[in-house]
Tab-separated table of C-alpha atoms in Angstrom:
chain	number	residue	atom	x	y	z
J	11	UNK	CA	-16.900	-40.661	-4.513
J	12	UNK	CA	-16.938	-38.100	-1.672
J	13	UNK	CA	-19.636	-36.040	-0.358
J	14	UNK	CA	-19.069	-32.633	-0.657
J	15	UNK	CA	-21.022	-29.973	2.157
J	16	UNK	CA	-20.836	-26.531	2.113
J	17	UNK	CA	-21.994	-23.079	3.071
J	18	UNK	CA	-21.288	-20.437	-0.157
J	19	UNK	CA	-21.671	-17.154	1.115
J	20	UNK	CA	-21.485	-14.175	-1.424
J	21	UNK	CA	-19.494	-11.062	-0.045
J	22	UNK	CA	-20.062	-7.313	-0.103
J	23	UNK	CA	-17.371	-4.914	-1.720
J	24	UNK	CA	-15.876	-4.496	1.926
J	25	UNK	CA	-15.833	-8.453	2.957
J	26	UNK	CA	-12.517	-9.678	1.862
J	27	UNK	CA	-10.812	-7.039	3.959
J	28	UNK	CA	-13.032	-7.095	6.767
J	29	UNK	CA	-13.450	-11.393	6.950
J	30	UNK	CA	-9.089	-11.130	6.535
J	31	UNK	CA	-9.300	-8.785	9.658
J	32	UNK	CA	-12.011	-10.628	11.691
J	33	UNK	CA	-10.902	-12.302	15.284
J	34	UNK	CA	-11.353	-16.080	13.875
J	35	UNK	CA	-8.970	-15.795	11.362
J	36	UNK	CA	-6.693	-12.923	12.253
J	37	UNK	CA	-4.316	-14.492	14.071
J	38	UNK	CA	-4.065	-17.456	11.312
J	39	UNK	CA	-1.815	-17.109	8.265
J	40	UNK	CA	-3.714	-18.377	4.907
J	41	UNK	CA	-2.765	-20.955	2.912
J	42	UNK	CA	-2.787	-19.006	-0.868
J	43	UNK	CA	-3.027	-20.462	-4.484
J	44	UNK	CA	-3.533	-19.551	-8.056
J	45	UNK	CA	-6.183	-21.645	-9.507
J	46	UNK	CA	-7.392	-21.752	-13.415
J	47	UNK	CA	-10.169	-23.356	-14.277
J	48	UNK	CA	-11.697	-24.513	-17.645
J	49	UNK	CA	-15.717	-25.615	-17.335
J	50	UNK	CA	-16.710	-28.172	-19.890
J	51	UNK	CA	-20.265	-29.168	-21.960
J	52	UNK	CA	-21.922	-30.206	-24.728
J	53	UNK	CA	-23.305	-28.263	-27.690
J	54	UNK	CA	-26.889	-28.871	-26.037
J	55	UNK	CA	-25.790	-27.719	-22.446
J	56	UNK	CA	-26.689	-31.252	-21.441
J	57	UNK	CA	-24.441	-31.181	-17.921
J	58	UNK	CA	-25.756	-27.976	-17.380
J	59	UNK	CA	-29.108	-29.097	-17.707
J	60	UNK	CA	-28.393	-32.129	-15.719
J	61	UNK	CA	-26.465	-29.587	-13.215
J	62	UNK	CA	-23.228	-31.171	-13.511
J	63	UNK	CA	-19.929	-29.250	-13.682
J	64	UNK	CA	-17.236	-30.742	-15.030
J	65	UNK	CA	-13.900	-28.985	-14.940
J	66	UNK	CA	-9.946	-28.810	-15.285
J	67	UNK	CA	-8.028	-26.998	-12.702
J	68	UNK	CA	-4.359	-25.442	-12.950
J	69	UNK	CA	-2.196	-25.755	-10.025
J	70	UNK	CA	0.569	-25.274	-8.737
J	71	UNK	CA	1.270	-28.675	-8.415
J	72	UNK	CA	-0.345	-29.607	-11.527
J	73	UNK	CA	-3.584	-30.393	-13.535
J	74	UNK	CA	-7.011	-31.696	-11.874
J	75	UNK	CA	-10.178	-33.203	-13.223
J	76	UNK	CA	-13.077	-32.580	-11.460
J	77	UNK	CA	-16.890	-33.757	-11.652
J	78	UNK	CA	-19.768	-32.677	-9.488
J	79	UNK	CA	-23.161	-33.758	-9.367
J	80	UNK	CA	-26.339	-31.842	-8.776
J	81	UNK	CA	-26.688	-33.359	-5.556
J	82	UNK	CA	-29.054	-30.620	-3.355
J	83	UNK	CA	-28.881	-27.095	-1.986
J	84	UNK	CA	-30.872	-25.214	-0.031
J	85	UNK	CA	-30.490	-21.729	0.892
J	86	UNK	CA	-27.005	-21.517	0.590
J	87	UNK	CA	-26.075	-25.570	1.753
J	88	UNK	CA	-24.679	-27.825	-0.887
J	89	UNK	CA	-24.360	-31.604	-0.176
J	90	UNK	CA	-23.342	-33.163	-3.576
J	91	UNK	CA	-21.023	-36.095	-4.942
J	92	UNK	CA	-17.725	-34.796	-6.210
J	93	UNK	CA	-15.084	-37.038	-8.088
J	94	UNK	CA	-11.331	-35.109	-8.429
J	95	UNK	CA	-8.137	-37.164	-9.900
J	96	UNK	CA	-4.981	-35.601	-10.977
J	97	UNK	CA	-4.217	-35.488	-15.206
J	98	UNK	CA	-1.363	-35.105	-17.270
J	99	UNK	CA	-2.596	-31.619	-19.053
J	100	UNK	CA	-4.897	-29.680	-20.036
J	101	UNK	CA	-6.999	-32.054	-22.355
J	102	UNK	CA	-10.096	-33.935	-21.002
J	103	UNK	CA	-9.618	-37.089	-19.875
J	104	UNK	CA	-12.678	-39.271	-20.792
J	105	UNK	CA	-11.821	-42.377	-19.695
J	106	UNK	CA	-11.202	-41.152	-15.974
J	107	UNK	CA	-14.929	-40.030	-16.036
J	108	UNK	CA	-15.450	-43.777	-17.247
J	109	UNK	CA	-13.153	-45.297	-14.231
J	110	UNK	CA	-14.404	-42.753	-11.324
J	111	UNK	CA	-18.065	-41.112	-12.530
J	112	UNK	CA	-19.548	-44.154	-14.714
J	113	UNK	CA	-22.876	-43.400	-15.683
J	114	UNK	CA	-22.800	-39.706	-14.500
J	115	UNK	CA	-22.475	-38.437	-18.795
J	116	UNK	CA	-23.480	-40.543	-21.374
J	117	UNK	CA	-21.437	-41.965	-24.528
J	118	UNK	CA	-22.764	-39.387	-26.509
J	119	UNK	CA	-22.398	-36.451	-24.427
J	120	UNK	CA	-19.009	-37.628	-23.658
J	121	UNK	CA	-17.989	-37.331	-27.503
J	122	UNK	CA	-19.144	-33.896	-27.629
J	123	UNK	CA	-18.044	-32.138	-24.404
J	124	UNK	CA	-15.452	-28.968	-25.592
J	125	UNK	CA	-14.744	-26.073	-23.141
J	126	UNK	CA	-17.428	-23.346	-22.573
J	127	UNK	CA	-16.032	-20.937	-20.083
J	128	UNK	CA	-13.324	-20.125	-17.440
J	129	UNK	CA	-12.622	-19.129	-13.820
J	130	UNK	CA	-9.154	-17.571	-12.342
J	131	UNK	CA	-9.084	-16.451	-9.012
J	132	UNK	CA	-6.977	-16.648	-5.639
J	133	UNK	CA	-8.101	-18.554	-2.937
J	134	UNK	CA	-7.017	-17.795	0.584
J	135	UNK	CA	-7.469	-20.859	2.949
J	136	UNK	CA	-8.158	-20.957	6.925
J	137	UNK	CA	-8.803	-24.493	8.996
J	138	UNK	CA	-11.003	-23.577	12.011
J	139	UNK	CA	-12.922	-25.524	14.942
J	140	UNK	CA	-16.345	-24.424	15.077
J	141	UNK	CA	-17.941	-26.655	18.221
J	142	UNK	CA	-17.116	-30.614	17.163
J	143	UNK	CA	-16.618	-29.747	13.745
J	144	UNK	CA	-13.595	-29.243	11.749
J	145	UNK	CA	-13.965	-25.953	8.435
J	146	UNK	CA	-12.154	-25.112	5.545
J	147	UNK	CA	-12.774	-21.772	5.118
J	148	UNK	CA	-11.587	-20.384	1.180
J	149	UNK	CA	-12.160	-17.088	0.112
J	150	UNK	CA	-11.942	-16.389	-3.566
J	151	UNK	CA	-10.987	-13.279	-5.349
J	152	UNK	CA	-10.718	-13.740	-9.505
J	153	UNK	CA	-12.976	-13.508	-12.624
J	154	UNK	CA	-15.078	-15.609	-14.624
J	155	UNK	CA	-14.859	-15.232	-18.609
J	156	UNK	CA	-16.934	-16.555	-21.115
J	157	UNK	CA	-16.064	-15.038	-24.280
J	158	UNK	CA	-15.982	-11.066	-24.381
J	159	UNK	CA	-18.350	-11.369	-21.045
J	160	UNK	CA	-16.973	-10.963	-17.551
J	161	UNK	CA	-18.183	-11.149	-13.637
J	162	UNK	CA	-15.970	-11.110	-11.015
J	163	UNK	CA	-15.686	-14.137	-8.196
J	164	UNK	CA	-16.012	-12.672	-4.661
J	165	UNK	CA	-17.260	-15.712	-2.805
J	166	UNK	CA	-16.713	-17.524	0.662
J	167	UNK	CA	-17.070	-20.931	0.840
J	168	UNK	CA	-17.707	-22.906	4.275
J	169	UNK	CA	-16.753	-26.448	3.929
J	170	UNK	CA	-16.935	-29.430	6.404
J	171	UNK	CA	-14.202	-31.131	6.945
J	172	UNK	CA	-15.589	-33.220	10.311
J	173	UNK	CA	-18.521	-32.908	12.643
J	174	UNK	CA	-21.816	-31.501	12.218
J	175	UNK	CA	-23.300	-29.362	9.230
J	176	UNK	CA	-24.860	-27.147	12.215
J	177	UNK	CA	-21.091	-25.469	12.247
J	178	UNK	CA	-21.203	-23.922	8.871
J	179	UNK	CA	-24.415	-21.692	10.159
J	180	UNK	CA	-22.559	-20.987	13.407
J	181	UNK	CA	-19.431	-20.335	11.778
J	182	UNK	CA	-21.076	-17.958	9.076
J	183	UNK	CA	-23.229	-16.275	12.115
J	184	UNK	CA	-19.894	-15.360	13.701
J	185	UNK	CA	-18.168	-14.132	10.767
J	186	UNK	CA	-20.755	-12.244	10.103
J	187	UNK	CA	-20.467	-9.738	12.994
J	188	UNK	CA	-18.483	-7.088	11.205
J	189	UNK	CA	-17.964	-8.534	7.238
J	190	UNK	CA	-20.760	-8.158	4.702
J	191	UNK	CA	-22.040	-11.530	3.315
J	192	UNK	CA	-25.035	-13.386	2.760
J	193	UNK	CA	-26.325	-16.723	1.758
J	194	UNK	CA	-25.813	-17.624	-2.064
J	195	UNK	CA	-27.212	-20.366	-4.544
J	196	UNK	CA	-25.330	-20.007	-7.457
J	197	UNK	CA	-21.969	-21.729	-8.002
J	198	UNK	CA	-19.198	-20.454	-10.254
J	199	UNK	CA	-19.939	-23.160	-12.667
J	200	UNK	CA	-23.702	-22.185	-12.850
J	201	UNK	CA	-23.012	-18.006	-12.958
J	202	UNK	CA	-20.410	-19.134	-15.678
J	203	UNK	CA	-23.116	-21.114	-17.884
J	204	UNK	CA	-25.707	-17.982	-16.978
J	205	UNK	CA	-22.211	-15.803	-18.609
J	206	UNK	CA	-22.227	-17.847	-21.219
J	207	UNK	CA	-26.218	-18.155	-22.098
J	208	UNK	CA	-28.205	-16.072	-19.672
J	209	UNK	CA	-29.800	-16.543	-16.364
J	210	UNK	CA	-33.129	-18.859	-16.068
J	211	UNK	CA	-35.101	-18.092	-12.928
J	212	UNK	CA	-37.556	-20.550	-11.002
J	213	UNK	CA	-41.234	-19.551	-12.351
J	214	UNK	CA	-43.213	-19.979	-8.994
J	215	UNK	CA	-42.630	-19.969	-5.608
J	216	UNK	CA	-45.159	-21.959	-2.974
J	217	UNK	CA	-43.764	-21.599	0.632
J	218	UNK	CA	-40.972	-20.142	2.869
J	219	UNK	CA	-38.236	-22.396	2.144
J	220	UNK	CA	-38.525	-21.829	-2.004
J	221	UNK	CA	-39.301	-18.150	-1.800
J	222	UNK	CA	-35.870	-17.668	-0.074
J	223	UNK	CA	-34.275	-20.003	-2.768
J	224	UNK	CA	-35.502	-18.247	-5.559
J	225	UNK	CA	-34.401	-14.731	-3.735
J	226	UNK	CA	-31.262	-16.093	-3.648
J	227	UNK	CA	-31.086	-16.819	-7.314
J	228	UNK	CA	-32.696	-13.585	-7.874
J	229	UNK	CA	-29.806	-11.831	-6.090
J	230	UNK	CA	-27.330	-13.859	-7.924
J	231	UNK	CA	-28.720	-12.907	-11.294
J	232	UNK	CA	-29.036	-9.052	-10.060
J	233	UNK	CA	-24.888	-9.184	-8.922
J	234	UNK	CA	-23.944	-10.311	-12.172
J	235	UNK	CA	-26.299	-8.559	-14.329
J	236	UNK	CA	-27.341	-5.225	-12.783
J	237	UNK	CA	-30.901	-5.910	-14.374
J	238	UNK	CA	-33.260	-4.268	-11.997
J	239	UNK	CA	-35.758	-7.110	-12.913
J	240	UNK	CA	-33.938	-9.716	-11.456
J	241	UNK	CA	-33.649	-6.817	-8.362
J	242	UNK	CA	-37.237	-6.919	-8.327
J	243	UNK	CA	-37.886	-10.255	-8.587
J	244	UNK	CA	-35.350	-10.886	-5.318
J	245	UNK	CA	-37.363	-8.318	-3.477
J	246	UNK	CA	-40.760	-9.714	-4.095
J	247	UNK	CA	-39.601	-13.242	-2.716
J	248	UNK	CA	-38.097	-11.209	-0.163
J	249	UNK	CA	-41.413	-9.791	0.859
J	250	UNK	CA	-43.539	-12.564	-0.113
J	251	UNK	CA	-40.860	-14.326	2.647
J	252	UNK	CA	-41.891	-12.377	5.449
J	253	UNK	CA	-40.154	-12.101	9.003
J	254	UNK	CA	-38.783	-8.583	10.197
J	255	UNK	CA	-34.905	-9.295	8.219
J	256	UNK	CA	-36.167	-9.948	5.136
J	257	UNK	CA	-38.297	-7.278	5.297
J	258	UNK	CA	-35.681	-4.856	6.478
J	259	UNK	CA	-33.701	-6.494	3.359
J	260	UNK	CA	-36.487	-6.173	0.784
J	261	UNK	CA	-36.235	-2.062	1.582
J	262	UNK	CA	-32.613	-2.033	1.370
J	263	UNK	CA	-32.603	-3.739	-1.820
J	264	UNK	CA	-35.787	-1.288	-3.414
J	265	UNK	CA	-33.309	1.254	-3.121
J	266	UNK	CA	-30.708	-0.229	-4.417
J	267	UNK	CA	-28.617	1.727	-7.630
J	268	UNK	CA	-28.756	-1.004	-10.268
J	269	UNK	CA	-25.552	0.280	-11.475
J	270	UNK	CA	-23.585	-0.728	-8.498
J	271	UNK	CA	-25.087	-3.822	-7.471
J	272	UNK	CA	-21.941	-4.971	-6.599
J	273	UNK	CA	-21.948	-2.175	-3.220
J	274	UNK	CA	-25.162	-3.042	-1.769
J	275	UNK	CA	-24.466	-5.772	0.749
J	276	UNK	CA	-23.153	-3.830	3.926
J	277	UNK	CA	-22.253	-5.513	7.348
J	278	UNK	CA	-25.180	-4.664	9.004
J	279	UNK	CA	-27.034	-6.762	6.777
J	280	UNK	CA	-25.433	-9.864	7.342
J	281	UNK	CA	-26.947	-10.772	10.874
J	282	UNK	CA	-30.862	-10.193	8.454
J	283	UNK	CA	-29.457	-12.911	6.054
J	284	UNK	CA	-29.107	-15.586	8.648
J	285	UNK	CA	-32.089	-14.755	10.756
J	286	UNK	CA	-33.688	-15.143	6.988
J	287	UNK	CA	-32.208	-17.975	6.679
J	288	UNK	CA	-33.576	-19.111	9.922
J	289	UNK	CA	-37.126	-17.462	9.211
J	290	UNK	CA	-37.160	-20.069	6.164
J	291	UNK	CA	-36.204	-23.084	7.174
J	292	UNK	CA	-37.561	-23.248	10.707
């Protein structure tokens, strides 16, 4: 099993262009690929529950099985186990999830896992040096699909190859002079699930660190929806956070046009989401 730590950053309507254009990866040609995904669960939404994601990805070079554990995340961080072996095709392969995940799904979840939604998107890869550490940087542009219902995949994703996890943040706080992005909680295999069978918020919210969290999730839910509760809801943890950025934030977002959630993260607000993020945590 390896440990898998990352940074997801969600991106304005202008990042992709801007983050393409920005001086730490300018001068760097991308590594591209086509990747299809299928997400798999039971009946009962037992991984999801569990917050597993099990998937298949399509390749270039072929078909991959992938499992990932809950593991934790914080505020945009993910440390969790992950478990990837090449397949044959496109069908599950249950005994590999025997071999190199044993006891992650039981027998009977096992016999009723069938596909539940799908993700296809280009991702554009960069290798950088960020102090002693070594980043992937992989910016994906695509769609998820579950069913008739559709949200598009407009993500950044900081992961550490070597070093310390203190790079992501410093990585993210220079990228963010110039390209709109913020912190994000949600991965594609939990916005596909909240596709498939709506989004489930946290209920309460005690201190700095979970009222950021459940912003987050509030965002998340907002981007994909364009319900101005969840809009709400992200504003009053926003507030409730307190600190001059998420304050400047929480106004930003209470004017917000529900009907183009998708425009509202700008630039300038992506040095407020990491002194937030800093706000939160510290």
């Amino acid at each position: 099993m390896a440990q898998e730590i990352e940074l997801k950053l969600a991106l304005g309507a202008s990042g992709p262009h801007a983050l393409r254009q920005h001086p730490r990866l300018a001068n760097h040609s991308p590594q591209r690929a086509w990747l299809a995904n299928t997400y798999y669960d039971t009946p009962g939404r037992a991984l999801e529950r569990a917050r597993i994601a099990l998937r298949i990805r399509r390749t270039p070079d072929g078909y991959l099985q992938t499992l990932k554990t809950a593991g934790s995340g914080q505020g945009g961080l993910h440390a969790r186990g992950e478990w990837e072996w090449p397949i044959d095709g496109d069908a599950l392969d249950i005994d590999g999830i025997r071999q190199h995940a044993p006891d992650t799904i039981d027998e009977t979840d096992l016999a009723q896992l069938a596909p539940r939604f799908t993700t296809d998107f280009t991702r554009e890869r960069w290798e950088v040096t960020e102090a002693d550490a070594t980043i992937e940087v992989a910016l994906d542009i695509g769609t998820i699909q579950a069913g008739e219902r559709q949200v598009a995949i407009r993500e950044l994703e900081l992961e550490l190859k070597e070093g310390s996890a203190d790079a992501l943040w410093q990585l993210a706080a220079s990228l963010a002079d110039g390209v709109a992005l913020r912190p994000a909680n949600a991965s594609k295999a939990q916005r596909g699930a909240a596709l498939h069978d709506g989004w489930t918020l946290p209920d309460n919210a005690e201190d700095a660190q979970s009222h950021w969290n459940a912003a987050l999730e509030a965002l998340d839910a907002w981007q994909d929806t364009g319900h101005a509760d969840y809009r709400h809801q992200a504003n009053c943890h926003l507030e409730a956070l307190g600190g001059d950025a998420a304050q400047r934030l929480a106004s930003a977002l209470r004017h917000a046009d529900d009907a183009r959630p998708d425009t509202w993260l700008t630039p300038e607000m992506s040095r407020d989401w990491l002194a937030a993020w800093y706000y939160a945590t510290a």
